[in-house]
Amino acid sequence: MTNSSHSSDTANHYRISRKTIHHHSYTMKVIARITLLLLAAILPATASAAIKTLASYPEIEKYIGPGHTPKGPSQIQFMKEPGMYLALSADGKRIVKHDCRTGKEVETLLDITHTRETTVDKIEGFMIDDAATRILIYNNSRPIYRHSFEATYYVYEIRSRILKPLSDRFERQQAPQFSPNGRIVAFAAEDGNIHLKKLDFWVEINVTEDGKKNSIINGIPDWVYQEEFSTQSSMAWSPDSETLCFLKYNETDVPTYSFPLYEGSCNPMQQYGLYPGAFTYKYPVAGQPNSVVTLHSYDVDTRKTKPIAIKDPQLHYIPRITFAHSSDRLMVVTLNRAQTRMEVYAVNPKSTVSKSVLVEEWKAWLAPETFENISFEPDHFVVISSRTGYMHLYQYSYAGALQRTITSGNYDVDAYYGYDAATGAYYYRSDATSPLDRTVYRLDRKGKQEAISPAEGTASARFSPDLGYYVMSYSNSTTPTQYTFCSSRQSKPLRTLEDNAEYTSSYASAPKPEFFTMPTEGGITLNGYIIKPTGFSASKRYPVIMVQYSGPGSQQVTNSWSMGCEKYFATQGYVVVCVDGRGTGGRGREFMDVVYKRLGYYETIDQIAAARYAANLPYTDPDRIAIYGWSFGGYESIMAASHPDAPYAAAVAVAPVTDWRYYDSIYTERYMLTPQENEGGYDQASTFAGITTRKCPLLLIHGTADDNVHLYNTIQYEAEAQAQGRWTDMLLFPNMNHSINGCNSRQLVYARILSYLESNLR
């Protein structure tokens, strides 16, 4: 689950070419229920109020529209060749080789106006093989789920300038990978199978044959893996290019979910002009069957595939596979279903013999950073572990022996960039200076830690393969994101890639956050920020909007640049307050783990404490306080508003989970276990339990094509409310997904929120 109020997607409409259109009884029930409930649920907040439209909020485009985020540099890819990188030209027509030290163009490797055999209009993205003889480019992309896409790929031979479509059989391909020798491309297609393109002979062959929609997927993660394990490919080439290892997802027993598709008006789907269609896919909710995932290896020469059995009775998930610099050492990361135990195996894909080299356990859930950030070096690997209560770096041999505790202290390391064997330096990011900051560090062979980004603010880095160069991004609460090109051997940046000077000037007068701390129960201190309204006067009393996300491990209160609804609310005369309660990140495991198996309890206590803190400020009106959130934040908005002691005059929930039994297995069970194991916890965490105690009006906003948090959550909450003689206010966005971002939909979300608060915070 992502904080979608601060994220964007490549698209927000479902195309049907890859999906099963399925008119079955379940879908018709959903459509019928939505139709009946919406007739009753969509009611005006006040019948006599003047009609508000998007035009009533002329400044909203500046804060919510397409240009509200800082620009980034053009696509940059470091090459295997030391000291060189590739960049895509601004017009999307050329791929140019640059010198890292000087930034000067060395040569143009691809110009689409001078290719042979095939022509394309524009390059959306690209990748180059290790030998720098071929380039894969793509265009014509379209989304599959929120974090994955398919596109038409082309292979470009640099020497001959010949450009050809990657596949003769499939219009679009997914997740292609060059073999290390650059002579083969493995890719997945809409048939659920893995295919190879042997580039020397231009021959296309199948690796698998059993792919079937909503049944068997080869080499590509299923929906829930993509959403919660942040992975888009499950294929790995051996360094000698002789073996392709992959995961097979058997989702036959995973329950099917469907939601209706309408014609709509934002990129309309005319095939549904008279009757709605349906989008059907496999979605495991908490406690229901997940895909059965198995590991396989394919021999390129013999064209034979064999299964690799991992003898782990607790194995349920395989979030990652990768080769560790040796063709006989495939690293396989496994998790139990509760995600409290990770085991790492070294597997010989030829013999299929596996050896456990690491077991990591925690009394609550394992932080995703633990299994997502393992770095496999030629003679060791590094893992992020919270075994001391804070996340730190540990180095192991491939025999499983702990070689070194790299970092320690009462702070968290949240990203590991790698080990420079030439200098003996480690590169990573941590919040050592403050939970609000993220600083990039270098630790030398003598154990001396040095910050290579400003100590105050939020930085991140992307390194070259040899760690000799990196692109640094940096911002703070008053400075929009800046990008610099740096050398690991020099203390100062080599040059600025993007300073966002024009953007900075445009938003110079935007409201700024002020950080503060406040106590909650037990003397625990919480971090927060306040944004005062434009034209602030200390003698006035202002309405307050409490904004929050509150999800486990998340952070909203950070010393980083953000431009969005919070600052826009402040321009409209509101005091905006945000507080990260218990369960959020950057404060160690003790602070985070209190929410384990009881989501919504401590978060609600802390949000109410934050609202009371805001109510006691000399310039706020305690009778005009609202709470707002999106996704998990929407869930917490409802939970807080439903508490008997809630001080809110209104609440807004966008795309909320309303009962954790309705949300996906991996995310929900990580924090709650299964409903079968924790029935009481699920009951207490349900928003339905507080319907009769909620004293303030509630606005629910949802996209009808939300594949992540289904509209079912909102509809069922309304149904439960009606059963108890109550109702909510509601706004639906046809065919929009979890981010509600397309045409003018995002601006409409916040215009409706403001009009709602204007009616209820009078």
mmCIF file of N, CA and C in Angstrom, residues 136-137 141 175 189 237 255 338 363 371 381 383 436 467 473 519-520 566 568 587 604 630 654 657 686 718 739 761:
data_model
loop_
_atom_site.group_PDB
_atom_site.id
_atom_site.type_symbol
_atom_site.label_atom_id
_atom_site.label_comp_id
_atom_site.label_asym_id
_atom_site.label_seq_id
_atom_site.Cartn_x
_atom_site.Cartn_y
_atom_site.Cartn_z
ATOM 1 N N LEU A 136 18.220 -1.941 -26.296
ATOM 2 C CA LEU A 136 16.777 -2.165 -26.327
ATOM 3 C C LEU A 136 16.086 -0.833 -26.072
ATOM 4 N N ILE A 137 15.196 -0.439 -26.969
ATOM 5 C CA ILE A 137 14.391 0.751 -26.744
ATOM 6 C C ILE A 137 12.922 0.343 -26.725
ATOM 7 N N SER A 141 3.959 2.226 -24.744
ATOM 8 C CA SER A 141 3.764 1.540 -23.462
ATOM 9 C C SER A 141 2.347 1.740 -22.941
ATOM 10 N N ALA A 175 9.137 -6.672 -19.299
ATOM 11 C CA ALA A 175 10.329 -6.965 -18.495
ATOM 12 C C ALA A 175 11.433 -7.684 -19.260
ATOM 13 N N ALA A 189 5.434 -12.289 -22.116
ATOM 14 C CA ALA A 189 4.403 -11.804 -23.034
ATOM 15 C C ALA A 189 3.031 -12.055 -22.440
ATOM 16 N N TRP A 237 19.419 -14.106 -15.122
ATOM 17 C CA TRP A 237 20.412 -14.735 -15.996
ATOM 18 C C TRP A 237 21.660 -15.100 -15.203
ATOM 19 N N PRO A 255 -8.503 -16.541 -5.143
ATOM 20 C CA PRO A 255 -9.841 -16.045 -5.495
ATOM 21 C C PRO A 255 -9.787 -14.940 -6.547
ATOM 22 N N ALA A 338 3.765 -15.331 7.608
ATOM 23 C CA ALA A 338 3.625 -14.240 8.574
ATOM 24 C C ALA A 338 4.661 -13.139 8.375
ATOM 25 N N LYS A 363 10.318 -10.499 16.139
ATOM 26 C CA LYS A 363 9.126 -10.831 16.924
ATOM 27 C C LYS A 363 7.850 -10.278 16.312
ATOM 28 N N PHE A 371 14.524 -7.633 3.141
ATOM 29 C CA PHE A 371 14.623 -8.552 2.007
ATOM 30 C C PHE A 371 14.698 -7.839 0.663
ATOM 31 N N PHE A 381 28.005 -10.783 1.152
ATOM 32 C CA PHE A 381 26.752 -10.066 0.937
ATOM 33 C C PHE A 381 26.424 -9.241 2.175
ATOM 34 N N VAL A 383 23.301 -7.282 4.393
ATOM 35 C CA VAL A 383 21.864 -7.279 4.663
ATOM 36 C C VAL A 383 21.535 -6.177 5.664
ATOM 37 N N LEU A 436 13.876 13.159 10.883
ATOM 38 C CA LEU A 436 13.313 13.950 9.798
ATOM 39 C C LEU A 436 14.230 14.010 8.581
ATOM 40 N N LEU A 467 30.835 2.225 -8.457
ATOM 41 C CA LEU A 467 30.663 3.190 -7.376
ATOM 42 C C LEU A 467 31.601 4.392 -7.483
ATOM 43 N N SER A 473 20.346 13.416 -5.406
ATOM 44 C CA SER A 473 19.181 14.294 -5.299
ATOM 45 C C SER A 473 19.091 14.784 -3.862
ATOM 46 N N PRO A 519 3.798 15.707 22.942
ATOM 47 C CA PRO A 519 3.719 14.451 23.689
ATOM 48 C C PRO A 519 2.427 13.706 23.390
ATOM 49 N N THR A 520 2.496 12.394 23.490
ATOM 50 C CA THR A 520 1.290 11.579 23.488
ATOM 51 C C THR A 520 1.322 10.739 24.759
ATOM 52 N N GLU A 566 -1.433 19.886 0.944
ATOM 53 C CA GLU A 566 -1.225 20.520 2.246
ATOM 54 C C GLU A 566 -0.983 22.025 2.089
ATOM 55 N N TYR A 568 -1.683 23.797 -0.555
ATOM 56 C CA TYR A 568 -2.846 24.428 -1.180
ATOM 57 C C TYR A 568 -3.930 24.712 -0.145
ATOM 58 N N ARG A 587 11.915 5.857 13.724
ATOM 59 C CA ARG A 587 12.017 5.965 15.181
ATOM 60 C C ARG A 587 12.407 4.641 15.835
ATOM 61 N N THR A 604 -4.967 5.929 16.195
ATOM 62 C CA THR A 604 -6.117 6.776 16.523
ATOM 63 C C THR A 604 -5.871 7.588 17.790
ATOM 64 N N TRP A 630 -5.577 9.569 2.743
ATOM 65 C CA TRP A 630 -5.749 8.786 1.506
ATOM 66 C C TRP A 630 -5.186 7.386 1.754
ATOM 67 N N VAL A 654 -10.125 9.216 1.397
ATOM 68 C CA VAL A 654 -9.991 8.899 -0.023
ATOM 69 C C VAL A 654 -9.437 7.484 -0.154
ATOM 70 N N VAL A 657 -9.234 1.694 3.111
ATOM 71 C CA VAL A 657 -9.589 0.362 3.591
ATOM 72 C C VAL A 657 -10.604 0.575 4.707
ATOM 73 N N SER A 686 -11.661 -2.862 12.470
ATOM 74 C CA SER A 686 -12.647 -2.550 11.436
ATOM 75 C C SER A 686 -13.292 -1.192 11.691
ATOM 76 N N GLU A 718 -20.698 2.125 3.447
ATOM 77 C CA GLU A 718 -21.983 2.804 3.274
ATOM 78 C C GLU A 718 -23.143 1.859 3.577
ATOM 79 N N SER A 739 -4.846 5.968 -7.482
ATOM 80 C CA SER A 739 -4.257 7.305 -7.422
ATOM 81 C C SER A 739 -5.188 8.404 -7.910
ATOM 82 N N LEU A 761 -17.214 23.312 8.191
ATOM 83 C CA LEU A 761 -16.372 23.988 9.185
ATOM 84 C C LEU A 761 -16.730 25.466 9.267
#
